[in-house]
């Protein structure tokens, strides 16, 4: 099963993708997480990606596409995967289509997690991410058991630099200009599924399971 998560930054793509990955036993692949791991490890890719991410812009396709193609060609992806944060532009989606076509494969579901912009800024301000394992929480909706500490690994939770309100506004603009056209792209391919992302995370997941099958 090859699944793509679509939606604005903060819509809950990562939250749902992790739940999908656990239930259907497929890898969760987040380009944002891959970039953040590279930043943490001080790699060349991380240094390049950081300048774009901090500015609320997309990392150029030239740095993103090969990275993703390489990841989905790994053995653990043979039975499918859930992509979170890729594709984010029409050229990225076209590259993915081409790569899959050459193997007689295609995206099975593009799940659009729909949340209005007005909710997004509030959600992002409350998001906290673990510095070590990348788990995400929300200070009001999905709080950790102990404030500021990751339930899973005990490390510190932080507000991501790009989740500060002024950067969130920029990321939303980038989303509308460059990523939202993917909704029509996948609708034309007949694989688009919409879910109401304003519900609580369990209700969103139940809707996704209805789409994917139990
Ligand atoms: P994305 O991957 O789309 O950027 P996340 O999954 O990281 O979004 O979610 C953004 C923030 O909203 C996080 O703090 C997360 O804990 C919280 N969140 C996710 N889903 C819901 C939901 N259904 N209701 C309320 N808050 C949510
Ligand atoms: P995310 O964790 O998905 O919210 O991504 C955080 C940031 O990483 C984005 O704002 C972009 O700067 C960058 N990024 C992640 N995925 C992509 C992608 N597919 N194309 C371009 N930039 C990306």
Coordinates of N, CA and C and ligand atoms in Angstrom, one line a residue:
X1 N 0.8 -1.2 0.0 CA 0.0 0.0 0.0 C 0.9 1.3 0.0
X2 N 0.7 2.1 -1.0 CA 1.5 3.3 -1.1 C 0.6 4.5 -0.9
X3 N 0.9 5.2 0.2 CA 0.0 6.3 0.7 C 0.8 7.6 0.7
X4 N 0.1 8.6 0.3 CA 0.7 10.0 0.4 C -0.2 10.8 1.4
X5 N 0.3 11.5 2.3 CA -0.4 12.4 3.2 C -0.4 13.8 2.6
X6 N -1.5 14.4 2.3 CA -1.6 15.8 1.9 C -2.2 16.7 2.9
X7 N -1.9 17.9 2.9 CA -2.5 18.8 3.9 C -1.6 19.9 4.3
X8 N -2.1 21.0 4.8 CA -1.3 22.2 5.2 C -0.3 21.7 6.3
X9 N 0.8 22.5 6.5 CA 1.7 22.3 7.6 C 0.8 22.4 8.9
X10 N 1.0 21.3 9.7 CA 0.2 21.4 11.0 C -1.1 20.7 10.9
X11 N -1.5 20.2 9.8 CA -2.9 19.6 9.6 C -3.0 18.3 10.4
X12 N -1.8 17.7 10.7 CA -1.9 16.4 11.4 C -1.4 15.3 10.5
X13 N -0.7 15.6 9.5 CA -0.1 14.5 8.6 C 0.8 13.5 9.3
X14 N 1.7 14.1 10.0 CA 2.7 13.3 10.7 C 2.0 12.4 11.8
X15 N 1.1 13.0 12.6 CA 0.4 12.3 13.6 C -0.3 11.1 13.0
X16 N -1.0 11.3 11.9 CA -1.8 10.2 11.3 C -0.9 9.2 10.6
X17 N 0.2 9.7 10.0 CA 1.1 8.8 9.2 C 1.7 7.8 10.2
X18 N 2.1 8.3 11.4 CA 2.7 7.4 12.4 C 1.7 6.3 12.8
X19 N 0.4 6.7 12.9 CA -0.6 5.7 13.3 C -0.9 4.7 12.1
X20 N -0.8 5.2 10.9 CA -1.0 4.3 9.7 C 0.1 3.4 9.7
X21 N 1.4 3.9 9.8 CA 2.6 3.0 9.8 C 2.5 1.9 10.8
X22 N 2.0 2.2 12.0 CA 2.0 1.2 13.0 C 0.9 0.2 12.7
X23 N -0.3 0.6 12.3 CA -1.4 -0.3 12.1 C -1.1 -1.2 10.8
X24 N -0.6 -0.6 9.8 CA -0.4 -1.4 8.5 C 1.0 -1.9 8.3
X25 N 1.8 -1.7 9.3 CA 3.2 -2.2 9.3 C 4.0 -1.8 8.1
X26 N 4.0 -0.5 7.8 CA 4.7 0.0 6.7 C 5.6 1.2 7.2
X27 N 6.7 1.5 6.5 CA 7.5 2.6 7.0 C 6.8 4.0 6.8
X28 N 7.0 4.8 7.8 CA 6.6 6.2 7.8 C 7.8 7.0 7.3
X29 N 7.7 7.7 6.1 CA 8.8 8.4 5.6 C 8.4 9.9 5.5
X30 N 9.1 10.7 6.3 CA 8.9 12.1 6.4 C 10.1 12.8 5.9
X31 N 10.0 13.6 4.8 CA 11.2 14.3 4.3 C 11.6 15.4 5.4
X32 N 10.6 16.0 6.1 CA 11.0 16.9 7.1 C 11.8 16.3 8.2
X33 N 11.5 15.1 8.6 CA 12.2 14.4 9.6 C 13.7 14.1 9.1
X34 N 13.7 13.7 7.8 CA 15.1 13.3 7.3 C 15.9 14.6 7.3
X35 N 15.4 15.7 6.9 CA 16.1 17.0 6.9 C 16.6 17.3 8.3
X36 N 15.6 17.2 9.3 CA 15.9 17.6 10.7 C 17.0 16.7 11.2
X37 N 17.0 15.4 10.8 CA 18.1 14.5 11.3 C 19.4 14.9 10.7
X38 N 19.4 15.4 9.5 CA 20.7 15.8 8.8 C 21.2 17.1 9.5
X39 N 20.2 18.0 9.9 CA 20.6 19.2 10.5 C 21.3 18.9 11.9
X40 N 20.7 18.0 12.6 CA 21.2 17.6 13.9 C 22.6 16.9 13.8
X41 N 22.8 16.2 12.7 CA 24.1 15.5 12.5 C 25.1 16.4 11.8
X42 N 24.7 17.6 11.5 CA 25.6 18.6 10.9 C 26.1 18.2 9.5
X43 N 25.3 17.5 8.7 CA 25.7 17.1 7.4 C 25.6 18.3 6.4
X44 N 26.3 18.1 5.2 CA 26.2 19.1 4.2 C 24.7 19.4 3.8
X45 N 24.0 18.3 3.6 CA 22.6 18.4 3.2 C 21.8 19.2 4.3
X46 N 22.1 18.8 5.5 CA 21.4 19.5 6.6 C 21.7 21.0 6.6
X47 N 23.0 21.4 6.4 CA 23.3 22.8 6.4 C 22.6 23.5 5.3
X48 N 22.5 22.9 4.1 CA 21.8 23.5 2.9 C 20.3 23.6 3.2
X49 N 19.7 22.5 3.7 CA 18.3 22.5 4.0 C 17.9 23.5 5.0
X50 N 18.7 23.7 6.0 CA 18.3 24.6 7.2 C 18.0 26.0 6.7
X51 N 18.8 26.5 5.8 CA 18.5 27.9 5.4 C 17.1 28.1 4.8
X52 N 16.7 27.1 4.1 CA 15.3 27.2 3.5 C 14.3 26.9 4.6
X53 N 14.5 25.9 5.4 CA 13.5 25.6 6.4 C 13.3 26.7 7.4
X54 N 14.3 27.3 7.8 CA 14.2 28.4 8.8 C 13.5 29.6 8.2
X55 N 13.6 29.7 6.9 CA 12.9 30.9 6.2 C 11.4 30.5 5.8
X56 N 11.0 29.3 6.2 CA 9.6 28.9 5.8 C 9.4 28.5 4.4
X57 N 10.6 28.3 3.7 CA 10.5 28.0 2.2 C 10.7 26.5 2.0
X58 N 10.4 26.0 0.8 CA 10.7 24.6 0.5 C 12.1 24.4 0.2
X59 N 12.7 23.3 0.6 CA 14.0 22.9 0.2 C 13.9 22.6 -1.3
X60 N 14.9 23.0 -2.2 CA 14.8 22.9 -3.6 C 14.6 21.4 -4.0
X61 N 13.8 21.2 -5.1 CA 13.6 19.8 -5.6 C 14.9 19.1 -5.8
X62 N 15.9 19.8 -6.2 CA 17.2 19.1 -6.5 C 17.8 18.5 -5.3
X63 N 17.5 19.0 -4.1 CA 18.0 18.3 -2.9 C 17.0 17.3 -2.3
X64 N 15.8 17.4 -2.8 CA 14.7 16.6 -2.1 C 14.4 15.3 -2.8
X65 N 14.3 15.4 -4.2 CA 13.8 14.3 -5.0 C 14.7 13.0 -4.9
X66 N 16.0 13.2 -5.1 CA 16.8 12.0 -5.1 C 16.9 11.4 -3.7
X67 N 16.8 12.2 -2.7 CA 16.8 11.7 -1.3 C 15.6 10.8 -1.1
X68 N 14.5 11.2 -1.6 CA 13.2 10.4 -1.4 C 13.3 9.2 -2.3
X69 N 13.7 9.3 -3.5 CA 13.8 8.2 -4.4 C 14.7 7.1 -3.8
X70 N 15.8 7.5 -3.3 CA 16.7 6.6 -2.7 C 16.0 5.9 -1.5
X71 N 15.3 6.7 -0.7 CA 14.7 6.1 0.5 C 13.6 5.0 0.1
X72 N 12.8 5.3 -0.9 CA 11.7 4.4 -1.2 C 12.2 3.1 -2.0
X73 N 13.5 3.2 -2.4 CA 14.0 2.0 -3.1 C 14.6 1.0 -2.1
X74 N 14.6 1.4 -0.8 CA 15.2 0.5 0.2 C 14.2 -0.7 0.4
X75 N 14.8 -1.8 0.9 CA 14.1 -3.1 1.0 C 12.8 -3.0 1.9
X76 N 12.9 -2.2 2.9 CA 11.7 -2.1 3.8 C 10.5 -1.4 3.2
X77 N 10.7 -0.9 2.0 CA 9.6 -0.2 1.3 C 8.9 -1.1 0.3
X78 N 9.4 -2.3 0.2 CA 8.8 -3.3 -0.8 C 7.3 -3.5 -0.7
X79 N 6.9 -3.5 0.6 CA 5.4 -3.7 0.8 C 4.6 -2.4 0.9
X80 N 5.2 -1.3 0.6 CA 4.5 0.0 0.6 C 5.1 0.9 1.7
X81 N 4.5 2.1 1.8 CA 5.0 3.1 2.7 C 4.0 4.2 2.8
X82 N 4.1 5.0 3.8 CA 3.3 6.2 3.9 C 4.2 7.5 3.9
X83 N 4.0 8.3 2.9 CA 4.9 9.5 2.7 C 4.2 10.7 3.3
X84 N 5.0 11.4 4.1 CA 4.5 12.5 4.9 C 5.4 13.7 4.6
X85 N 4.8 14.7 3.8 CA 5.6 15.9 3.5 C 6.3 15.8 2.1
X86 N 6.0 14.7 1.4 CA 6.5 14.5 0.0 C 5.4 13.8 -0.8
X87 N 5.0 14.2 -2.0 CA 5.5 15.4 -2.7 C 4.9 16.7 -2.1
X88 N 5.6 17.8 -2.4 CA 5.1 19.1 -2.0 C 5.0 20.1 -3.2
X89 N 5.4 19.6 -4.3 CA 5.3 20.4 -5.5 C 4.9 19.5 -6.7
X90 N 4.3 20.1 -7.7 CA 3.9 19.2 -8.9 C 5.2 18.5 -9.5
X91 N 6.3 19.2 -9.7 CA 7.5 18.5 -10.2 C 7.9 17.3 -9.3
X92 N 7.8 17.4 -8.0 CA 8.1 16.3 -7.1 C 7.1 15.1 -7.4
X93 N 5.8 15.5 -7.5 CA 4.8 14.4 -7.8 C 5.0 13.8 -9.1
X94 N 5.4 14.5 -10.1 CA 5.7 13.9 -11.4 C 6.9 13.0 -11.4
X95 N 7.9 13.4 -10.6 CA 9.1 12.5 -10.5 C 8.7 11.2 -9.8
X96 N 7.9 11.3 -8.8 CA 7.4 10.1 -8.1 C 6.6 9.2 -9.0
X97 N 5.7 9.8 -9.8 CA 4.9 9.0 -10.7 C 5.8 8.3 -11.7
X98 N 6.8 9.0 -12.2 CA 7.7 8.4 -13.2 C 8.5 7.2 -12.6
X99 N 9.0 7.4 -11.4 CA 9.8 6.4 -10.7 C 8.9 5.2 -10.5
X100 N 7.6 5.4 -10.1 CA 6.7 4.3 -9.8 C 6.3 3.6 -11.1
X101 N 6.0 4.4 -12.1 CA 5.6 3.8 -13.4 C 6.7 2.9 -13.9
X102 N 7.9 3.3 -13.8 CA 9.0 2.4 -14.3 C 9.1 1.0 -13.7
X103 N 8.4 0.9 -12.5 CA 8.3 -0.4 -11.8 C 6.9 -0.9 -11.8
X104 N 6.1 -0.4 -12.7 CA 4.7 -0.8 -12.8 C 3.9 -0.6 -11.5
X105 N 4.2 0.5 -10.9 CA 3.6 0.8 -9.6 C 2.9 2.1 -9.7
X106 N 2.1 2.4 -8.7 CA 1.4 3.7 -8.6 C 1.0 4.0 -7.2
X107 N 0.7 5.3 -6.9 CA 0.2 5.7 -5.6 C -1.2 5.1 -5.4
X108 N -1.5 4.5 -4.3 CA -2.8 3.9 -4.1 C -3.8 4.9 -3.5
X109 N -3.3 5.7 -2.5 CA -4.2 6.7 -1.8 C -3.4 7.9 -1.6
X110 N -4.0 9.1 -1.9 CA -3.5 10.4 -1.5 C -4.6 10.9 -0.5
X111 N -4.2 11.0 0.8 CA -5.2 11.3 1.8 C -5.0 12.8 2.2
X112 N -6.0 13.6 1.9 CA -5.9 15.0 2.2 C -6.5 15.3 3.6
X113 N -5.7 15.7 4.5 CA -6.2 16.0 5.9 C -6.5 17.5 5.9
X114 N -7.8 17.8 5.8 CA -8.3 19.1 5.6 C -8.5 19.9 6.9
X115 N -7.7 21.0 7.1 CA -7.9 21.8 8.3 C -7.8 23.3 7.8
X116 N -8.8 24.2 8.2 CA -8.7 25.6 7.7 C -7.5 26.3 8.3
X117 N -7.0 27.3 7.5 CA -5.8 28.0 8.0 C -6.0 28.6 9.4
X118 N -7.2 29.0 9.7 CA -7.4 29.7 11.0 C -7.0 28.8 12.1
X119 N -7.2 27.4 12.0 CA -6.9 26.5 13.0 C -5.4 26.2 13.1
X120 N -4.7 26.4 11.9 CA -3.4 25.9 11.8 C -2.4 26.7 12.7
X121 N -2.5 28.0 12.7 CA -1.6 28.8 13.4 C -1.6 28.4 14.9
X122 N -2.8 28.2 15.4 CA -3.0 27.8 16.8 C -2.3 26.5 17.1
X123 N -2.6 25.5 16.2 CA -2.0 24.2 16.3 C -0.5 24.2 16.3
X124 N 0.1 25.0 15.4 CA 1.5 25.0 15.3 C 2.2 25.6 16.5
X125 N 1.6 26.6 17.0 CA 2.2 27.3 18.2 C 2.2 26.3 19.4
X126 N 1.3 25.3 19.4 CA 1.2 24.4 20.5 C 2.0 23.1 20.2
X127 N 2.5 23.0 19.0 CA 3.3 21.7 18.7 C 4.6 21.7 19.5
X128 N 4.9 20.6 20.0 CA 6.2 20.4 20.7 C 6.8 19.1 20.1
X129 N 8.1 19.2 19.7 CA 8.7 18.0 19.1 C 9.9 17.5 20.0
X130 N 10.1 16.2 20.0 CA 11.2 15.7 20.8 C 12.5 15.9 20.0
X131 N 13.5 16.4 20.7 CA 14.8 16.7 20.1 C 15.5 15.4 19.7
X132 N 15.2 14.2 20.3 CA 15.9 13.0 20.0 C 15.1 12.1 19.0
X133 N 13.9 11.8 19.4 CA 13.2 10.8 18.6 C 12.2 11.3 17.6
X134 N 11.9 12.7 17.7 CA 11.0 13.3 16.7 C 9.5 13.1 17.0
X135 N 9.2 12.5 18.1 CA 7.8 12.4 18.4 C 7.2 13.8 18.6
X136 N 5.9 13.9 18.2 CA 5.3 15.2 18.4 C 4.1 15.2 19.3
X137 N 3.9 16.3 20.0 CA 2.8 16.5 21.0 C 2.2 17.8 20.7
X138 N 1.1 18.1 21.4 CA 0.5 19.4 21.4 C 0.2 19.8 22.8
X139 N 0.6 21.0 23.2 CA 0.5 21.3 24.7 C -1.0 21.2 25.2
X140 N -2.0 21.5 24.3 CA -3.4 21.4 24.8 C -4.0 20.1 24.3
X141 N -3.9 19.7 23.1 CA -4.7 18.6 22.5 C -4.0 17.2 22.8
X142 N -2.7 17.2 22.7 CA -2.0 15.9 22.9 C -0.8 16.1 23.8
X143 N -1.0 16.4 25.1 CA 0.1 16.8 25.9 C 0.9 15.5 26.3
X144 N 2.2 15.7 26.6 CA 3.0 14.6 27.1 C 2.6 14.4 28.6
X145 N 3.0 13.2 29.2 CA 2.6 13.0 30.6 C 3.3 14.0 31.5
X146 N 4.6 14.3 31.2 CA 5.3 15.3 32.0 C 5.6 16.5 31.1
X147 N 5.3 17.7 31.5 CA 5.5 18.8 30.7 C 6.9 18.9 30.2
X148 N 7.1 19.1 28.9 CA 8.4 19.4 28.3 C 9.3 18.1 28.2
X149 N 8.7 16.9 28.5 CA 9.5 15.7 28.4 C 8.8 14.7 27.5
X150 N 9.6 14.0 26.6 CA 9.0 13.1 25.7 C 8.6 11.8 26.4
X151 N 7.3 11.3 26.2 CA 6.8 10.1 26.8 C 7.7 8.9 26.4
X152 N 8.1 9.0 25.1 CA 8.7 7.8 24.5 C 10.2 7.6 24.9
X153 N 10.9 8.7 25.0 CA 12.4 8.5 25.2 C 12.9 9.4 26.3
X154 N 12.1 10.2 26.9 CA 12.5 11.0 28.1 C 13.4 12.3 27.7
X155 N 13.5 12.5 26.4 CA 14.3 13.7 26.0 C 13.5 15.0 26.1
X156 N 14.2 16.1 25.9 CA 13.5 17.4 26.0 C 12.6 17.7 24.7
X157 N 11.4 18.4 25.0 CA 10.5 18.8 23.9 C 10.8 20.2 23.6
X158 N 10.8 20.6 22.3 CA 11.0 22.0 21.9 C 9.9 22.5 20.9
X159 N 9.8 23.8 20.8 CA 9.0 24.4 19.8 C 10.0 24.5 18.6
X160 N 9.6 23.9 17.4 CA 10.5 24.0 16.2 C 10.6 25.5 15.8
X161 N 11.8 25.8 15.4 CA 12.1 27.2 14.9 C 11.0 27.6 13.8
X162 N 10.7 26.7 12.9 CA 9.8 27.0 11.8 C 8.3 27.0 12.3
X163 N 8.1 26.7 13.5 CA 6.7 26.7 14.0 C 6.3 28.1 14.7
X164 N 7.3 29.0 14.7 CA 7.0 30.4 15.2 C 6.0 31.0 14.3
X165 N 5.0 31.8 14.9 CA 3.9 32.3 14.1 C 4.3 33.0 12.8
X166 N 5.4 33.8 12.8 CA 5.7 34.5 11.5 C 6.2 33.6 10.4
X167 N 6.8 32.5 10.8 CA 7.3 31.5 9.8 C 6.1 30.6 9.4
X168 N 5.2 30.4 10.3 CA 4.0 29.5 9.9 C 3.2 30.2 8.8
X169 N 3.0 31.6 9.0 CA 2.3 32.3 7.9 C 3.0 32.1 6.6
X170 N 4.3 32.2 6.6 CA 5.0 32.0 5.3 C 4.8 30.6 4.8
X171 N 4.9 29.6 5.7 CA 4.7 28.2 5.2 C 3.3 28.0 4.7
X172 N 2.3 28.7 5.3 CA 1.0 28.5 4.7 C 0.9 29.1 3.3
X173 N 1.5 30.2 3.1 CA 1.5 30.8 1.8 C 2.2 29.9 0.8
X174 N 3.3 29.3 1.1 CA 4.0 28.4 0.3 C 3.1 27.1 0.0
X175 N 2.4 26.7 1.1 CA 1.5 25.6 0.9 C 0.4 25.9 -0.2
X176 N -0.2 27.1 0.0 CA -1.3 27.4 -1.0 C -0.8 27.5 -2.4
X177 N 0.4 28.1 -2.5 CA 1.0 28.4 -3.9 C 1.5 27.1 -4.5
X178 N 2.2 26.3 -3.8 CA 3.0 25.2 -4.4 C 2.5 23.8 -4.1
X179 N 1.9 23.6 -2.9 CA 1.5 22.2 -2.6 C 0.0 21.9 -2.8
X180 N -0.9 22.9 -2.6 CA -2.3 22.6 -2.7 C -2.7 22.1 -4.1
X181 N -2.0 22.6 -5.2 CA -2.3 22.0 -6.5 C -2.2 20.5 -6.6
X182 N -1.5 19.9 -5.6 CA -1.4 18.4 -5.7 C -2.8 17.8 -5.4
X183 N -3.7 18.5 -4.8 CA -5.1 17.9 -4.5 C -5.7 17.6 -5.9
X184 N -5.7 18.6 -6.8 CA -6.2 18.3 -8.1 C -5.5 17.3 -8.9
X185 N -4.1 17.3 -8.7 CA -3.3 16.3 -9.4 C -3.7 14.9 -9.1
X186 N -3.9 14.6 -7.7 CA -4.2 13.3 -7.3 C -5.7 13.0 -7.5
X187 N -6.6 14.0 -7.5 CA -8.0 13.8 -7.8 C -8.1 13.3 -9.2
X188 N -7.4 13.9 -10.2 CA -7.4 13.5 -11.6 C -6.9 12.1 -11.7
X189 N -6.1 11.6 -10.9 CA -5.6 10.2 -10.9 C -6.6 9.3 -10.3
X190 N -7.6 9.8 -9.6 CA -8.6 9.0 -9.0 C -8.2 8.4 -7.7
X191 N -7.2 8.9 -7.0 CA -6.7 8.3 -5.7 C -6.9 9.2 -4.5
X192 N -7.5 10.4 -4.8 CA -7.7 11.4 -3.7 C -8.8 11.0 -2.7
X193 N -8.5 11.0 -1.4 CA -9.5 10.8 -0.4 C -9.4 12.0 0.6
X194 N -10.5 12.5 1.0 CA -10.5 13.6 1.9 C -10.9 13.2 3.3
X195 N -10.3 13.7 4.4 CA -10.7 13.5 5.7 C -10.8 14.9 6.5
X196 N -11.7 15.0 7.4 CA -11.9 16.2 8.2 C -10.8 16.2 9.3
X197 N -9.8 17.0 9.2 CA -8.7 17.0 10.1 C -9.0 17.9 11.3
X198 N -10.2 18.5 11.4 CA -10.5 19.3 12.6 C -11.0 18.4 13.8
X199 N -11.3 17.2 13.5 CA -11.8 16.3 14.5 C -10.6 15.9 15.4
X200 N -10.9 15.2 16.6 CA -9.8 14.8 17.4 C -9.0 13.7 16.7
X201 N -7.8 13.4 17.1 CA -6.9 12.6 16.3 C -7.4 11.1 16.1
X202 N -8.1 10.6 17.1 CA -8.7 9.3 17.0 C -9.8 9.2 15.9
X203 N -10.6 10.2 15.9 CA -11.7 10.3 14.9 C -11.2 10.4 13.5
X204 N -10.1 11.2 13.4 CA -9.5 11.3 12.0 C -8.9 10.0 11.6
X205 N -8.3 9.3 12.6 CA -7.7 8.0 12.2 C -8.8 7.0 11.9
X206 N -9.9 7.0 12.6 CA -11.0 6.1 12.2 C -11.5 6.3 10.8
X207 N -11.6 7.6 10.4 CA -12.0 7.9 9.0 C -11.0 7.3 8.0
X208 N -9.7 7.4 8.4 CA -8.6 6.9 7.5 C -8.7 5.4 7.4
X209 N -9.0 4.8 8.5 CA -9.1 3.3 8.5 C -10.3 2.8 7.6
X210 N -11.3 3.6 7.6 CA -12.5 3.3 6.8 C -12.1 3.4 5.3
X211 N -11.2 4.3 5.0 CA -10.7 4.4 3.6 C -9.7 3.2 3.2
X212 N -8.8 3.0 4.1 CA -7.8 2.0 3.8 C -8.2 0.5 4.0
X213 N -9.2 0.4 4.8 CA -9.7 -1.0 5.2 C -9.0 -1.4 6.5
X214 N -9.8 -2.2 7.3 CA -9.4 -2.6 8.6 C -8.2 -3.6 8.6
Ligands
LIG1 P1 1.9 18.0 10.2 O1 2.7 16.7 10.1 O2 0.8 18.0 9.2 O3 2.8 19.2 10.1 P2 1.5 17.3 13.0 O4 1.0 15.8 12.9 O5 2.8 17.5 13.5 O6 1.2 18.0 11.6 O7 0.4 18.0 13.9 C1 0.6 19.4 14.2 C2 0.2 19.7 15.6 O8 -1.2 19.5 15.9 C3 1.0 18.8 16.6 O9 1.2 19.5 17.8 C4 0.0 17.6 16.9 O10 0.2 17.1 18.2 C5 -1.4 18.4 16.8 N1 -2.4 17.6 16.3 C6 -2.4 16.6 15.3 N2 -3.6 16.1 15.0 C7 -4.5 16.8 15.8 C8 -5.9 16.7 16.0 N3 -6.7 15.9 15.3 N4 -6.4 17.6 16.8 C9 -5.7 18.5 17.5 N5 -4.3 18.6 17.4 C10 -3.7 17.7 16.6
LIG2 P1 7.6 19.2 7.7 O1 8.3 18.5 8.8 O2 7.0 18.2 6.7 O3 6.6 20.2 8.1 O4 8.8 19.9 6.8 C1 9.5 21.0 7.4 C2 10.3 21.7 6.3 O5 11.2 20.9 5.6 C3 9.4 22.4 5.3 O6 8.8 23.6 5.6 C4 10.4 22.5 4.1 O7 11.3 23.6 4.3 C5 11.2 21.2 4.2 N1 10.6 20.1 3.5 C6 10.1 18.9 3.9 N2 9.7 18.2 2.9 C7 9.9 18.8 1.8 C8 9.7 18.6 0.4 N3 9.1 17.4 0.0 N4 10.1 19.5 -0.5 C9 10.6 20.7 -0.1 N5 10.9 21.0 1.2 C10 10.5 20.1 2.1

